[in-house]
Coordinates of C-alpha atoms in Angstrom, one line a residue:
Chain A
M1 CA 70.9 74.2 95.6
S2 CA 74.3 74.8 97.6
Q3 CA 75.2 78.4 96.6
Q4 CA 77.4 78.6 94.1
V5 CA 80.7 81.5 94.1
V6 CA 83.1 82.5 91.3
C7 CA 86.7 83.3 91.4
R8 CA 86.2 86.6 91.9
E9 CA 83.9 86.3 94.5
V10 CA 86.0 84.1 96.7
L11 CA 89.5 87.1 96.3
E12 CA 87.1 89.1 97.6
L13 CA 86.6 85.7 101.4
I14 CA 89.6 84.9 101.4
T15 CA 90.7 87.0 104.4
G16 CA 87.6 85.6 105.7
Y17 CA 87.7 82.2 104.9
L18 CA 91.9 82.2 106.4
E19 CA 90.4 83.9 109.4
G20 CA 87.2 81.6 110.4
D21 CA 84.5 83.5 110.2
L22 CA 82.9 82.3 107.0
P23 CA 78.7 81.7 107.9
A24 CA 79.2 77.8 107.3
D25 CA 77.0 77.8 103.7
T26 CA 79.3 80.7 102.5
R27 CA 83.1 78.5 103.6
A28 CA 82.0 75.5 102.2
A29 CA 81.2 77.1 98.6
V30 CA 84.1 78.4 98.6
E31 CA 86.1 75.4 99.4
E32 CA 84.5 73.2 96.7
H33 CA 85.1 76.3 94.7
L34 CA 88.9 75.9 95.7
S35 CA 88.2 71.8 94.9
R36 CA 88.1 72.8 91.5
C37 CA 89.8 76.1 90.5
D38 CA 93.8 76.2 90.3
G39 CA 94.0 80.0 89.5
C40 CA 91.9 80.2 93.0
T41 CA 93.8 78.4 94.8
M42 CA 97.0 80.3 93.7
M43 CA 96.0 83.0 95.1
L44 CA 94.7 81.7 98.7
A45 CA 98.6 80.0 98.8
Q46 CA 100.0 83.8 97.9
F47 CA 97.8 85.7 100.6
R48 CA 99.5 83.1 102.8
R49 CA 103.1 83.0 101.5
T50 CA 102.4 87.5 101.4
I51 CA 101.1 86.6 105.9
E52 CA 103.7 85.2 106.1
L53 CA 106.7 87.4 104.5
T54 CA 104.9 89.9 105.8
G55 CA 105.7 88.9 109.7
M56 CA 109.6 88.0 108.7
L57 CA 109.4 92.6 109.1
T58 CA 110.1 93.1 112.4
E59 CA 109.2 96.8 114.4
E60 CA 112.9 97.9 113.7
Q61 CA 112.3 97.2 109.8
V62 CA 108.7 99.3 109.8
S63 CA 110.0 102.4 112.6
A64 CA 112.9 102.0 113.6
A65 CA 114.0 106.1 113.9
Q66 CA 110.0 106.5 115.6
R67 CA 111.0 104.3 117.9
A68 CA 114.2 106.1 118.7
T69 CA 113.1 109.7 119.2
L70 CA 110.0 108.5 121.2
L71 CA 111.9 106.4 124.2
D72 CA 113.7 109.7 124.9
A73 CA 111.1 111.4 125.2
F74 CA 109.6 108.8 127.0
R75 CA 112.9 108.5 129.6
D76 CA 112.9 112.1 129.8
W77 CA 109.2 112.0 130.9
A78 CA 110.0 109.3 133.7
T79 CA 112.7 110.9 135.2
A80 CA 111.6 113.7 135.4
Chain B
M1 CA 110.6 99.0 130.7
E2 CA 110.4 96.5 127.8
L3 CA 106.8 96.9 127.0
V4 CA 107.0 100.1 126.6
E5 CA 110.0 99.8 123.3
R6 CA 107.7 96.8 122.3
L7 CA 104.3 98.5 122.1
T8 CA 105.8 103.0 121.4
P9 CA 106.1 102.8 118.4
S10 CA 102.6 100.8 117.5
M11 CA 100.7 104.1 119.9
R12 CA 102.6 106.6 118.4
R13 CA 101.1 105.8 115.1
V14 CA 98.1 105.3 116.7
A15 CA 97.3 107.7 118.4
R16 CA 98.2 110.0 115.7
M17 CA 95.6 108.8 113.1
F18 CA 93.8 110.9 115.9
V19 CA 95.9 114.2 116.9
S20 CA 97.2 116.9 115.0
S21 CA 101.0 116.6 115.6
D22 CA 104.2 114.1 116.2
A23 CA 105.1 116.2 119.6
V24 CA 101.3 115.6 120.5
A25 CA 101.4 111.8 119.3
D26 CA 104.0 111.9 122.2
E27 CA 102.2 113.4 124.9
C28 CA 98.6 110.9 124.1
V29 CA 101.2 108.3 124.7
Q30 CA 102.9 109.6 127.3
E31 CA 99.8 110.0 128.4
T32 CA 98.6 106.4 128.6
W33 CA 101.5 105.6 130.1
L34 CA 100.4 107.6 132.8
G35 CA 97.5 106.2 132.9
V36 CA 98.7 102.9 133.1
L37 CA 100.5 103.5 135.6
Q38 CA 98.2 105.0 138.4
G39 CA 94.8 102.5 136.5
I40 CA 96.8 99.2 136.4
N41 CA 95.1 98.4 139.8
G42 CA 92.0 98.2 138.0
Y43 CA 93.4 96.0 135.2
E44 CA 91.3 93.0 135.1
G45 CA 92.5 90.6 132.6
R46 CA 89.0 90.5 130.3
A47 CA 91.5 92.1 127.5
S48 CA 95.1 91.2 126.6
L49 CA 97.2 94.0 128.4
R50 CA 98.3 95.5 125.4
T51 CA 94.3 95.4 123.8
W52 CA 94.1 97.5 127.3
I53 CA 96.5 100.3 127.4
F54 CA 95.3 100.8 123.1
R55 CA 92.1 101.5 124.2
I56 CA 92.9 103.5 127.1
L57 CA 95.0 104.6 124.3
V58 CA 92.6 105.6 121.9
N59 CA 89.8 106.9 124.7
V60 CA 93.6 109.6 125.0
A61 CA 94.2 110.7 121.5
K62 CA 90.6 111.5 120.6
T63 CA 89.8 113.3 123.5
R64 CA 93.0 115.5 122.8
G65 CA 91.5 115.1 119.2
Q66 CA 88.0 116.8 120.1
R67 CA 90.1 119.2 121.7
E68 CA 91.9 119.8 118.9
A69 CA 89.0 120.8 116.6
R70 CA 90.4 118.0 114.8
S71 CA 87.6 115.2 114.2
V72 CA 89.2 113.1 112.2
P73 CA 86.4 111.4 109.9
F74 CA 86.8 107.4 109.3
A75 CA 86.8 107.4 105.4
A76 CA 90.3 108.9 105.7
L77 CA 91.8 106.9 108.5
A78 CA 90.9 103.4 106.8
G79 CA 91.0 104.9 102.9
D80 CA 87.9 105.7 100.6
D81 CA 88.6 102.6 98.5
L82 CA 87.3 100.0 100.9
D83 CA 84.2 99.3 98.8
E84 CA 87.0 98.5 95.6
P85 CA 88.3 94.9 95.2
A86 CA 91.4 93.6 95.5
L87 CA 91.5 93.3 92.4
D88 CA 91.5 95.4 88.9
A89 CA 88.4 93.7 86.6
T90 CA 91.2 93.0 84.4
A91 CA 92.0 89.7 86.6
F92 CA 88.8 88.8 85.5
D93 CA 86.2 88.4 82.3
A94 CA 82.5 89.2 82.5
T95 CA 81.5 85.9 84.1
G96 CA 83.8 86.2 87.2
H97 CA 87.0 84.3 86.2
W98 CA 90.2 84.0 86.3
S99 CA 91.0 86.3 82.5
T100 CA 95.3 85.9 83.4
L101 CA 95.9 83.3 86.0
P102 CA 98.3 84.1 89.4
T103 CA 101.1 83.2 89.0
D104 CA 103.3 80.3 91.1
W105 CA 105.7 81.6 93.8
R106 CA 105.6 78.4 94.1
G107 CA 107.9 78.1 91.1
I108 CA 110.7 80.7 92.8
P109 CA 113.0 80.2 94.1
D110 CA 112.9 80.5 98.1
E111 CA 116.1 83.5 98.7
R112 CA 114.2 85.2 95.9
V113 CA 110.8 85.4 97.7
T114 CA 112.1 86.0 101.4
S115 CA 115.3 87.9 100.1
R116 CA 116.1 91.7 101.8
E117 CA 115.1 93.6 99.2
T118 CA 111.3 91.6 99.1
L119 CA 110.7 92.6 102.9
A120 CA 112.0 96.3 101.9
V121 CA 108.9 96.1 99.8
I122 CA 106.5 95.0 102.4
G123 CA 107.5 97.7 103.9
R124 CA 107.6 100.3 102.1
A125 CA 103.8 99.1 100.4
I126 CA 102.0 99.1 104.4
D127 CA 103.4 102.9 105.3
A128 CA 101.9 103.1 101.8
L129 CA 98.6 102.8 103.1
P130 CA 96.1 104.2 103.8
P131 CA 96.5 104.5 108.1
M132 CA 93.7 102.3 110.0
Q133 CA 94.6 99.6 107.2
A134 CA 98.2 99.8 107.4
E135 CA 98.1 99.8 111.1
V136 CA 95.9 97.2 111.5
I137 CA 98.1 94.5 108.9
R138 CA 101.2 95.9 111.7
L139 CA 99.1 94.5 114.3
R140 CA 98.2 91.4 113.0
D141 CA 100.1 89.9 110.5
V142 CA 104.3 92.0 111.6
L143 CA 103.0 91.5 115.7
G144 CA 100.8 88.3 116.3
W145 CA 98.3 90.0 117.5
T146 CA 94.6 88.2 117.0
S147 CA 91.8 89.7 115.8
D148 CA 90.0 89.9 118.9
E149 CA 93.2 92.3 120.2
V150 CA 93.4 94.6 117.1
R151 CA 89.3 95.0 117.2
N152 CA 88.9 96.3 120.5
A153 CA 92.8 97.8 120.6
L154 CA 91.6 100.2 117.7
D155 CA 87.8 100.8 118.4
L156 CA 86.7 98.4 115.1
T157 CA 83.1 96.5 114.1
D158 CA 84.6 92.8 113.6
T159 CA 83.3 93.7 110.3
N160 CA 85.9 96.6 109.6
Q161 CA 88.7 95.0 110.9
R162 CA 88.4 92.3 108.7
V163 CA 87.8 94.4 104.7
L164 CA 91.4 97.0 106.8
L165 CA 93.0 93.2 106.7
H166 CA 91.6 92.1 103.3
R167 CA 92.3 95.5 101.8
A168 CA 95.7 96.0 103.5
R169 CA 97.0 92.3 102.9
A170 CA 95.6 92.2 99.3
K171 CA 97.9 96.0 98.6
V172 CA 100.8 94.1 100.2
R173 CA 99.7 90.6 98.1
A174 CA 100.1 92.8 94.7
A175 CA 103.6 94.5 95.5
I176 CA 105.1 91.1 96.5
E177 CA 103.8 89.9 92.7
E178 CA 104.7 92.7 91.0
H179 CA 109.1 92.3 92.9
L180 CA 108.9 89.1 92.1
R181 CA 107.9 89.6 88.4
S182 CA 110.8 91.8 88.1
V183 CA 112.7 90.1 89.3
S184 CA 112.1 86.8 87.5
A185 CA 112.2 88.4 84.2

């Protein structure tokens, strides 16, 4: 009897699935579920897109101001 | 200097998790670079260089935090919502299936999805995360570190790294969805 998962469980397994570190039987159950569930397939696509979009951020957008302050501090320290 | 410039913003944020002020966090970062310069001959290349540097940093910052008698519980950094589902219960019916299907982002014009506004929404969503969730998603998805590197650098277990990343991605996804819904309406 193979493992069965419902949508709510698949959602919590998405990151593990994308990381490739689910146990083989869980991975198989997720894949089997995805093959017949449009909602979960859509959600997986949304997670993939989220990762892609997050990857379009630059460190500057995340922390421009902090960077300037700290670099100044480091320069002072390096030349002291 | 390039490495310093590249790693320093993340190092400052990581240090700040363990100590009481930005100034002390800056001192930790400087102490770490000093330690790196002094210890570079002892670097054996088993971990990536940036992981090795972060391990030194986390040690320095934790020690500093202890000296300040500021021991920060893991839950305060990681967020107290790790056991909660990534979507609220109303997304599913009683049998655990979708009650409303997730939206199909592929139908939205690409320039709208990848707009500067969307990226700003993502930036703000990350800033609003508990510190450790924010740092894990920044290192993994913004800076492209591997899971092993992040786990080692931040001294996390495999499971914690994955759970923190999942929570962070789920919240960023929700922020994007809300934004796309508002601009597509």
